[in-house]
PDB file of C-alpha atoms in Angstrom:
ATOM      1  CA  UNK A 134     -82.631  64.081 -35.468  1.00 35.00           C
ATOM      2  CA  UNK A 135     -85.026  61.586 -32.549  1.00 41.00           C
ATOM      3  CA  UNK A 136     -85.585  65.301 -30.524  1.00 44.00           C
ATOM      4  CA  UNK A 137     -86.405  68.715 -31.098  1.00 45.00           C
ATOM      5  CA  UNK A 138     -85.730  70.825 -27.795  1.00 46.00           C
ATOM      6  CA  UNK A 139     -82.601  70.510 -27.065  1.00 46.00           C
ATOM      7  CA  UNK A 140     -82.348  69.747 -22.844  1.00 50.00           C
ATOM      8  CA  UNK A 141     -84.896  69.847 -19.779  1.00 50.00           C
ATOM      9  CA  UNK A 142     -84.244  73.430 -18.654  1.00 52.00           C
ATOM     10  CA  UNK A 143     -86.516  75.977 -18.257  1.00 55.00           C
ATOM     11  CA  UNK A 144     -91.059  75.574 -19.428  1.00 66.00           C
ATOM     12  CA  UNK A 145     -90.478  73.334 -20.453  1.00 63.00           C
ATOM     13  CA  UNK A 146     -89.210  70.708 -18.168  1.00 66.00           C
ATOM     14  CA  UNK A 147     -92.054  72.490 -16.808  1.00 73.00           C
ATOM     15  CA  UNK A 148     -94.941  71.964 -18.965  1.00 75.00           C
ATOM     16  CA  UNK A 149     -92.991  68.678 -19.588  1.00 71.00           C
ATOM     17  CA  UNK A 150     -93.083  67.939 -15.396  1.00 74.00           C
ATOM     18  CA  UNK A 151     -96.823  69.033 -15.143  1.00 79.00           C
ATOM     19  CA  UNK A 152     -97.935  67.378 -18.622  1.00 78.00           C
ATOM     20  CA  UNK A 153     -96.258  63.879 -16.365  1.00 78.00           C
ATOM     21  CA  UNK A 154     -98.073  64.455 -13.260  1.00 80.00           C
ATOM     22  CA  UNK A 155    -101.494  65.474 -14.740  1.00 84.00           C
ATOM     23  CA  UNK A 156    -101.716  61.734 -16.847  1.00 83.00           C
ATOM     24  CA  UNK A 157    -100.629  59.788 -12.974  1.00 84.00           C
ATOM     25  CA  UNK A 158    -103.332  61.602 -11.548  1.00 84.00           C
ATOM     26  CA  UNK A 159    -105.739  61.061 -14.078  1.00 87.00           C
ATOM     27  CA  UNK A 160    -106.003  57.348 -15.510  1.00 87.00           C
ATOM     28  CA  UNK A 161    -105.482  57.156 -10.255  1.00 88.00           C
ATOM     29  CA  UNK A 162    -109.164  56.698 -10.529  1.00 90.00           C
ATOM     30  CA  UNK A 163    -109.427  54.098 -12.893  1.00 90.00           C
ATOM     31  CA  UNK A 164    -107.036  51.923 -10.957  1.00 89.00           C
ATOM     32  CA  UNK A 165    -107.952  52.360  -8.093  1.00 90.00           C
ATOM     33  CA  UNK A 166    -111.820  51.803  -8.871  1.00 91.00           C
ATOM     34  CA  UNK A 167    -109.674  48.451 -10.421  1.00 89.00           C
ATOM     35  CA  UNK A 168    -109.347  47.620  -6.952  1.00 90.00           C
ATOM     36  CA  UNK A 169    -113.097  47.043  -6.363  1.00 92.00           C
ATOM     37  CA  UNK A 170    -114.267  44.528  -9.212  1.00 92.00           C
ATOM     38  CA  UNK A 171    -116.168  41.986  -8.875  1.00 94.00           C
ATOM     39  CA  UNK A 172    -114.076  37.732  -9.820  1.00 94.00           C
ATOM     40  CA  UNK A 173    -116.215  37.337 -12.503  1.00 95.00           C
ATOM     41  CA  UNK A 174    -116.184  41.273 -13.403  1.00 94.00           C
ATOM     42  CA  UNK A 175    -111.882  40.832 -13.434  1.00 91.00           C
ATOM     43  CA  UNK A 176    -111.658  37.644 -15.098  1.00 93.00           C
ATOM     44  CA  UNK A 177    -113.951  38.845 -17.565  1.00 93.00           C
ATOM     45  CA  UNK A 178    -111.530  42.211 -18.490  1.00 92.00           C
ATOM     46  CA  UNK A 179    -108.704  39.827 -17.773  1.00 92.00           C
ATOM     47  CA  UNK A 180    -109.141  37.417 -20.932  1.00 93.00           C
ATOM     48  CA  UNK A 181    -110.135  40.757 -22.646  1.00 93.00           C
ATOM     49  CA  UNK A 182    -107.109  42.723 -22.076  1.00 92.00           C
ATOM     50  CA  UNK A 183    -104.863  38.628 -23.010  1.00 94.00           C
ATOM     51  CA  UNK A 184    -106.720  38.878 -26.093  1.00 92.00           C
ATOM     52  CA  UNK A 185    -106.081  42.628 -26.819  1.00 94.00           C
ATOM     53  CA  UNK A 186    -102.016  42.202 -26.368  1.00 94.00           C
ATOM     54  CA  UNK A 187    -101.566  38.885 -27.810  1.00 95.00           C
ATOM     55  CA  UNK A 188    -103.032  40.084 -31.650  1.00 95.00           C
ATOM     56  CA  UNK A 189    -101.558  42.953 -31.359  1.00 96.00           C
ATOM     57  CA  UNK A 190     -98.027  42.307 -30.970  1.00 95.00           C
ATOM     58  CA  UNK A 191     -98.385  39.257 -33.137  1.00 95.00           C
ATOM     59  CA  UNK A 192    -100.202  42.343 -35.989  1.00 96.00           C
ATOM     60  CA  UNK A 193     -96.664  44.793 -35.197  1.00 96.00           C
ATOM     61  CA  UNK A 194     -94.441  42.423 -34.001  1.00 97.00           C
ATOM     62  CA  UNK A 195     -92.676  40.612 -36.307  1.00 96.00           C
ATOM     63  CA  UNK A 196     -90.620  38.381 -32.952  1.00 97.00           C
ATOM     64  CA  UNK A 197     -94.145  37.911 -32.134  1.00 96.00           C
ATOM     65  CA  UNK A 198     -95.952  36.622 -35.246  1.00 96.00           C
ATOM     66  CA  UNK A 199     -93.491  34.363 -35.746  1.00 95.00           C
ATOM     67  CA  UNK A 200     -93.589  32.388 -31.969  1.00 93.00           C
ATOM     68  CA  UNK A 201     -97.424  32.758 -31.850  1.00 93.00           C
ATOM     69  CA  UNK A 202     -97.804  31.514 -35.172  1.00 93.00           C
ATOM     70  CA  UNK A 203     -99.595  28.295 -34.196  1.00 91.00           C
ATOM     71  CA  UNK A 204    -101.689  29.566 -31.220  1.00 90.00           C
ATOM     72  CA  UNK A 205    -105.338  30.204 -31.258  1.00 90.00           C
ATOM     73  CA  UNK A 206    -104.907  34.119 -29.599  1.00 89.00           C
ATOM     74  CA  UNK A 207    -108.542  34.619 -29.445  1.00 86.00           C
ATOM     75  CA  UNK A 208    -108.237  31.138 -27.199  1.00 90.00           C
ATOM     76  CA  UNK A 209    -105.854  31.690 -24.612  1.00 91.00           C
ATOM     77  CA  UNK A 210    -107.076  32.405 -21.802  1.00 92.00           C
ATOM     78  CA  UNK A 211    -105.256  33.833 -18.187  1.00 93.00           C
ATOM     79  CA  UNK A 212    -104.906  30.444 -17.626  1.00 93.00           C
ATOM     80  CA  UNK A 213    -102.753  29.510 -19.966  1.00 92.00           C
ATOM     81  CA  UNK A 214    -100.347  31.871 -20.027  1.00 90.00           C
ATOM     82  CA  UNK A 215     -97.958  29.566 -18.124  1.00 90.00           C
ATOM     83  CA  UNK A 216     -98.081  27.555 -21.933  1.00 87.00           C
ATOM     84  CA  UNK A 217     -97.294  30.250 -24.118  1.00 89.00           C
ATOM     85  CA  UNK A 218     -93.071  31.159 -25.031  1.00 87.00           C
ATOM     86  CA  UNK A 219     -91.077  32.738 -23.040  1.00 90.00           C
ATOM     87  CA  UNK A 220     -89.332  36.769 -23.340  1.00 91.00           C
ATOM     88  CA  UNK A 221     -86.192  36.746 -21.362  1.00 90.00           C
ATOM     89  CA  UNK A 222     -84.138  39.620 -20.876  1.00 89.00           C
ATOM     90  CA  UNK A 223     -81.602  37.866 -23.852  1.00 90.00           C
ATOM     91  CA  UNK A 224     -84.726  37.713 -26.318  1.00 93.00           C
ATOM     92  CA  UNK A 225     -85.248  41.323 -25.769  1.00 93.00           C
ATOM     93  CA  UNK A 226     -82.056  42.375 -26.309  1.00 94.00           C
ATOM     94  CA  UNK A 227     -81.074  39.909 -28.800  1.00 95.00           C
ATOM     95  CA  UNK A 228     -84.985  40.705 -31.333  1.00 97.00           C
ATOM     96  CA  UNK A 229     -85.242  44.305 -29.844  1.00 97.00           C
ATOM     97  CA  UNK A 230     -85.305  45.782 -33.003  1.00 97.00           C
ATOM     98  CA  UNK A 231     -87.922  42.928 -34.754  1.00 97.00           C
ATOM     99  CA  UNK A 232     -89.932  42.795 -30.542  1.00 97.00           C
ATOM    100  CA  UNK A 233     -91.213  47.157 -30.455  1.00 96.00           C
ATOM    101  CA  UNK A 234     -93.691  47.283 -32.101  1.00 94.00           C
ATOM    102  CA  UNK A 235     -93.093  51.114 -33.165  1.00 94.00           C
ATOM    103  CA  UNK A 236     -91.218  51.083 -36.267  1.00 93.00           C
ATOM    104  CA  UNK A 237     -89.399  54.272 -35.354  1.00 94.00           C
ATOM    105  CA  UNK A 238     -88.114  52.704 -32.786  1.00 96.00           C
ATOM    106  CA  UNK A 239     -84.744  51.042 -32.311  1.00 97.00           C
ATOM    107  CA  UNK A 240     -82.481  49.588 -29.666  1.00 97.00           C
ATOM    108  CA  UNK A 241     -79.863  52.412 -31.351  1.00 96.00           C
ATOM    109  CA  UNK A 242     -81.550  55.257 -31.623  1.00 95.00           C
ATOM    110  CA  UNK A 243     -83.053  54.630 -27.390  1.00 95.00           C
ATOM    111  CA  UNK A 244     -79.669  53.826 -26.304  1.00 93.00           C
ATOM    112  CA  UNK A 245     -78.347  56.959 -28.478  1.00 92.00           C
ATOM    113  CA  UNK A 246     -81.627  58.899 -26.452  1.00 93.00           C
ATOM    114  CA  UNK A 247     -80.388  57.050 -23.264  1.00 91.00           C
ATOM    115  CA  UNK A 248     -76.918  59.320 -23.225  1.00 89.00           C
ATOM    116  CA  UNK A 249     -78.655  61.890 -24.607  1.00 87.00           C
ATOM    117  CA  UNK A 250     -80.697  62.416 -21.118  1.00 82.00           C
ATOM    118  CA  UNK A 251     -77.823  61.723 -19.130  1.00 78.00           C
ATOM    119  CA  UNK A 252     -76.345  64.734 -20.537  1.00 76.00           C
ATOM    120  CA  UNK A 253     -79.307  67.259 -19.897  1.00 73.00           C
ATOM    121  CA  UNK A 254     -81.019  65.962 -22.672  1.00 71.00           C
ATOM    122  CA  UNK A 255     -84.997  65.732 -23.426  1.00 71.00           C
ATOM    123  CA  UNK A 256     -86.915  63.221 -21.575  1.00 77.00           C
ATOM    124  CA  UNK A 257     -88.566  61.824 -24.137  1.00 86.00           C
ATOM    125  CA  UNK A 258     -88.262  59.468 -27.095  1.00 91.00           C
ATOM    126  CA  UNK A 259     -89.427  60.961 -30.210  1.00 91.00           C
ATOM    127  CA  UNK A 260     -91.423  63.366 -27.410  1.00 85.00           C
ATOM    128  CA  UNK A 261     -93.703  60.507 -26.593  1.00 88.00           C
ATOM    129  CA  UNK A 262     -90.803  56.806 -25.429  1.00 91.00           C
ATOM    130  CA  UNK A 263     -90.134  56.960 -21.804  1.00 89.00           C
ATOM    131  CA  UNK A 264     -86.836  54.769 -22.016  1.00 92.00           C
ATOM    132  CA  UNK A 265     -84.655  52.897 -19.119  1.00 89.00           C
ATOM    133  CA  UNK A 266     -82.222  50.446 -18.722  1.00 90.00           C
ATOM    134  CA  UNK A 267     -81.492  47.966 -16.564  1.00 88.00           C
ATOM    135  CA  UNK A 268     -77.690  48.011 -14.575  1.00 83.00           C
ATOM    136  CA  UNK A 269     -76.895  44.248 -16.029  1.00 80.00           C
ATOM    137  CA  UNK A 270     -75.672  42.637 -13.328  1.00 82.00           C
ATOM    138  CA  UNK A 271     -77.092  39.857 -16.254  1.00 77.00           C
ATOM    139  CA  UNK A 272     -74.029  41.193 -17.864  1.00 83.00           C
ATOM    140  CA  UNK A 273     -76.146  42.698 -21.017  1.00 87.00           C
ATOM    141  CA  UNK A 274     -77.714  46.634 -19.493  1.00 90.00           C
ATOM    142  CA  UNK A 275     -82.056  46.364 -21.430  1.00 92.00           C
ATOM    143  CA  UNK A 276     -83.336  49.102 -22.697  1.00 94.00           C
ATOM    144  CA  UNK A 277     -87.001  49.534 -22.497  1.00 93.00           C
ATOM    145  CA  UNK A 278     -89.755  51.776 -23.706  1.00 94.00           C
ATOM    146  CA  UNK A 279     -93.312  52.897 -21.846  1.00 91.00           C
ATOM    147  CA  UNK A 280     -95.531  55.384 -24.352  1.00 90.00           C
ATOM    148  CA  UNK A 281     -95.385  58.364 -21.119  1.00 85.00           C
ATOM    149  CA  UNK A 282     -99.557  57.178 -20.649  1.00 87.00           C
ATOM    150  CA  UNK A 283     -97.959  53.880 -20.250  1.00 89.00           C
ATOM    151  CA  UNK A 284     -95.548  55.141 -17.891  1.00 86.00           C
ATOM    152  CA  UNK A 285     -98.513  57.101 -15.855  1.00 86.00           C
ATOM    153  CA  UNK A 286    -101.553  53.498 -15.892  1.00 87.00           C
ATOM    154  CA  UNK A 287     -98.207  52.252 -14.367  1.00 88.00           C
ATOM    155  CA  UNK A 288     -97.565  54.742 -11.345  1.00 86.00           C
ATOM    156  CA  UNK A 289    -100.667  54.907 -10.754  1.00 87.00           C
ATOM    157  CA  UNK A 290    -100.821  51.367 -10.226  1.00 87.00           C
ATOM    158  CA  UNK A 291     -98.350  51.756  -7.656  1.00 86.00           C
ATOM    159  CA  UNK A 292     -99.513  54.007  -5.755  1.00 88.00           C
ATOM    160  CA  UNK A 293    -103.561  52.961  -6.166  1.00 89.00           C
ATOM    161  CA  UNK A 294    -103.578  51.285  -3.021  1.00 87.00           C
ATOM    162  CA  UNK A 295    -102.567  54.504  -1.112  1.00 88.00           C
ATOM    163  CA  UNK A 296    -104.902  55.816  -2.375  1.00 87.00           C
ATOM    164  CA  UNK A 297    -107.824  53.677  -1.547  1.00 88.00           C
ATOM    165  CA  UNK A 298    -106.690  53.732   1.721  1.00 89.00           C
ATOM    166  CA  UNK A 299    -107.266  57.224   2.079  1.00 87.00           C
ATOM    167  CA  UNK A 300    -103.468  58.120   1.934  1.00 84.00           C
ATOM    168  CA  UNK A 301    -103.460  61.681  -0.155  1.00 80.00           C
ATOM    169  CA  UNK A 302    -101.579  61.329  -2.594  1.00 73.00           C
ATOM    170  CA  UNK A 303     -98.172  63.143  -2.738  1.00 70.00           C
ATOM    171  CA  UNK A 304     -97.286  66.225  -3.757  1.00 65.00           C
ATOM    172  CA  UNK A 305     -94.463  66.006  -5.710  1.00 59.00           C
ATOM    173  CA  UNK A 306     -93.527  63.483  -7.382  1.00 55.00           C
ATOM    174  CA  UNK A 307     -89.748  62.294  -7.524  1.00 54.00           C
TER     175      UNK A 307
END
């Protein structure tokens, strides 16, 4: 069984919500600080993270390993991004199980998890991953998985501008 807690009622929901809130607001200071990096520091950070991301993808994803095998991943710069092979939503959905970098994840498990969430089940797959789906306007819904930490970083990046401008963060995340 992928989830060992059957639903999101009572104390567990409150603990989950508080943990998610703490993770989100825990990374806000780092996200706000990023707004004030000088150009040289930002360029160095972007290059290092790009090399790290490409290397991780090539090492942990069979699909990415194949499509990136001819590249010197340490030499790729942000300026080279346009020359890299793209990954479309069709690619993601057709090769989902070969693309993901977490061996315990599969498209079937993610879709089963989404069905359980709709029935009031635990929102985290494997107690770690948030699963999203698109509306399917292109004919096929996309299924995307982020760790709770990755989701918190994304959330913090979306609210950092207001916080940097002096707006207080919302009391409740909706």
